[in-house]
mmCIF file of C-alpha atoms in Angstrom:
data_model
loop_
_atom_site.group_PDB
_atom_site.id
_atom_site.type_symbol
_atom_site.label_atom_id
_atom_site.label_comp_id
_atom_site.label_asym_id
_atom_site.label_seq_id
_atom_site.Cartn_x
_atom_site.Cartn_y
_atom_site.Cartn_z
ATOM 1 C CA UNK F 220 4.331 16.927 39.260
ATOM 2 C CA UNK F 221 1.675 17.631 41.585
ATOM 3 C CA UNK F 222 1.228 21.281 42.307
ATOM 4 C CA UNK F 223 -0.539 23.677 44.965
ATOM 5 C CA UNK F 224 -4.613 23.458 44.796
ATOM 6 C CA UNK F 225 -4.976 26.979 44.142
ATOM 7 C CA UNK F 226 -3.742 26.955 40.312
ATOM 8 C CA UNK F 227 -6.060 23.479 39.451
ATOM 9 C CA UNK F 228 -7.407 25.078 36.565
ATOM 10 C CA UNK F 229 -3.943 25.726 34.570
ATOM 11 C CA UNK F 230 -3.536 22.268 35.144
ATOM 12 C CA UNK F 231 -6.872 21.407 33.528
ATOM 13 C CA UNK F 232 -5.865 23.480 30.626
ATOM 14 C CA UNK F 233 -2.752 21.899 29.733
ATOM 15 C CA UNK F 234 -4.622 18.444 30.334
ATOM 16 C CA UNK F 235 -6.790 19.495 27.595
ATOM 17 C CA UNK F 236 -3.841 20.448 25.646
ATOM 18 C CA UNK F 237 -2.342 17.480 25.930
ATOM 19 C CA UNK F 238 -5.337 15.494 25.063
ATOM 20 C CA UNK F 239 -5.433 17.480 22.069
ATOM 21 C CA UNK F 240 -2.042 16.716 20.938
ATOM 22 C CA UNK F 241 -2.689 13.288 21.921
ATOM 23 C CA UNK F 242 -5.947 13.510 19.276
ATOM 24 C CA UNK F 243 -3.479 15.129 16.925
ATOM 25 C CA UNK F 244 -1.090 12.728 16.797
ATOM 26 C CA UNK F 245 -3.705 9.655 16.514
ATOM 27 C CA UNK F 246 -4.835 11.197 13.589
ATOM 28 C CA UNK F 247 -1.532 11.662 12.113
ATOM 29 C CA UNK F 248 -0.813 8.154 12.740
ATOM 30 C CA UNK F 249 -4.127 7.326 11.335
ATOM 31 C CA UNK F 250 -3.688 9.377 8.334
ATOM 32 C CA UNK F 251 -0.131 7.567 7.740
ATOM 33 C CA UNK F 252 -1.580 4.144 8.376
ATOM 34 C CA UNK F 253 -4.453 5.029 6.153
ATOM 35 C CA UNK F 254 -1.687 6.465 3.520
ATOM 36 C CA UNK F 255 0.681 3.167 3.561
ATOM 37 C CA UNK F 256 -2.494 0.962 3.081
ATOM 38 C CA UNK F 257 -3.167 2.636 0.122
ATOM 39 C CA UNK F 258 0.670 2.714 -0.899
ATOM 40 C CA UNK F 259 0.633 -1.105 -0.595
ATOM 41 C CA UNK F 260 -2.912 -1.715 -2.264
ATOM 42 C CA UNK F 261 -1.667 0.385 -4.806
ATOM 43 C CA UNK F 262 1.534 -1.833 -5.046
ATOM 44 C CA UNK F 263 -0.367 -4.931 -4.905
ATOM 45 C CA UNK F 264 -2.222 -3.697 -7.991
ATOM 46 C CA UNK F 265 0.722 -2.865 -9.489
ATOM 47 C CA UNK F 266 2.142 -6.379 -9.265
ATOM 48 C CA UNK F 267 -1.125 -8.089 -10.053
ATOM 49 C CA UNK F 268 -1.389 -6.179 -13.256
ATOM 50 C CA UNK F 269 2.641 -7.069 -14.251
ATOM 51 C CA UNK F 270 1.863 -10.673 -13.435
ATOM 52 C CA UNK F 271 -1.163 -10.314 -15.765
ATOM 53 C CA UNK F 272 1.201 -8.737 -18.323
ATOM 54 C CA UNK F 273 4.063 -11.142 -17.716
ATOM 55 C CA UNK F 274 1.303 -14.841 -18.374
ATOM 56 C CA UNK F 275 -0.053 -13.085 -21.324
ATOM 57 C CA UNK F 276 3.581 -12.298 -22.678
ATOM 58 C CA UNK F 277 4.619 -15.948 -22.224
ATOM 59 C CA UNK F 278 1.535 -17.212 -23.543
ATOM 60 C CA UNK F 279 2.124 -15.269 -26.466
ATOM 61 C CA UNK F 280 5.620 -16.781 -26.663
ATOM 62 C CA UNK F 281 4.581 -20.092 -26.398
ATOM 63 C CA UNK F 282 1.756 -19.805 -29.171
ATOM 64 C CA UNK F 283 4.335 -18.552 -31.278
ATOM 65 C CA UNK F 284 7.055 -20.985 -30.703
ATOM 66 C CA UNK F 285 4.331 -23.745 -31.416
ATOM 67 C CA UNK F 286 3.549 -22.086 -34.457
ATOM 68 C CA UNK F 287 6.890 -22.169 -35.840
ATOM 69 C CA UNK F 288 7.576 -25.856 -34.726
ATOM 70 C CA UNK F 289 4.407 -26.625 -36.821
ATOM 71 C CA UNK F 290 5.132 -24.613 -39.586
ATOM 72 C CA UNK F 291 8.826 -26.665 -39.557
ATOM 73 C CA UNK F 292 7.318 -29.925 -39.307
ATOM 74 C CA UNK F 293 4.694 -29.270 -41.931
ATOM 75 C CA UNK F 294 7.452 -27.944 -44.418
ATOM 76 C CA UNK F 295 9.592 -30.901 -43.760
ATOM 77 C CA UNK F 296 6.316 -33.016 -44.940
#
């Protein structure tokens, strides 16, 4: 694409231009990247914090399962 000298500066115009949209569109895809990181950190919390939820429920089961085996065992006594 390489034109007559005598128009050099349109040429250095729609360089500039480009490198603009070039900027634009890094910061887009930084933005996006930035955006999904937070999507999945927020995900990752989200399943940390059901895990938490899930232990404590099947702790809670557990306790009360043992509790009713002893309360069986003691009434069979």
């Amino acid at each position: 694409m390489m034109m007559d000298d005598d128009d050099d500066d349109d040429d250095d115009d729609d360089d500039d231009d480009d490198v603009m949209m070039m900027m634009m569109m890094m910061m887009m895809m930084m933005m996006m990247m930035m955006m999904m990181m937070m999507m999945m950190m927020m995900m990752m919390m989200m399943m940390m914090v059901m895990m938490m939820m899930m232990m404590m429920m099947i702790e809670i089961i557990i306790q009360v399962i043992h509790t009713i085996n002893v309360e069986k065992a003691t009434s069979k006594l």
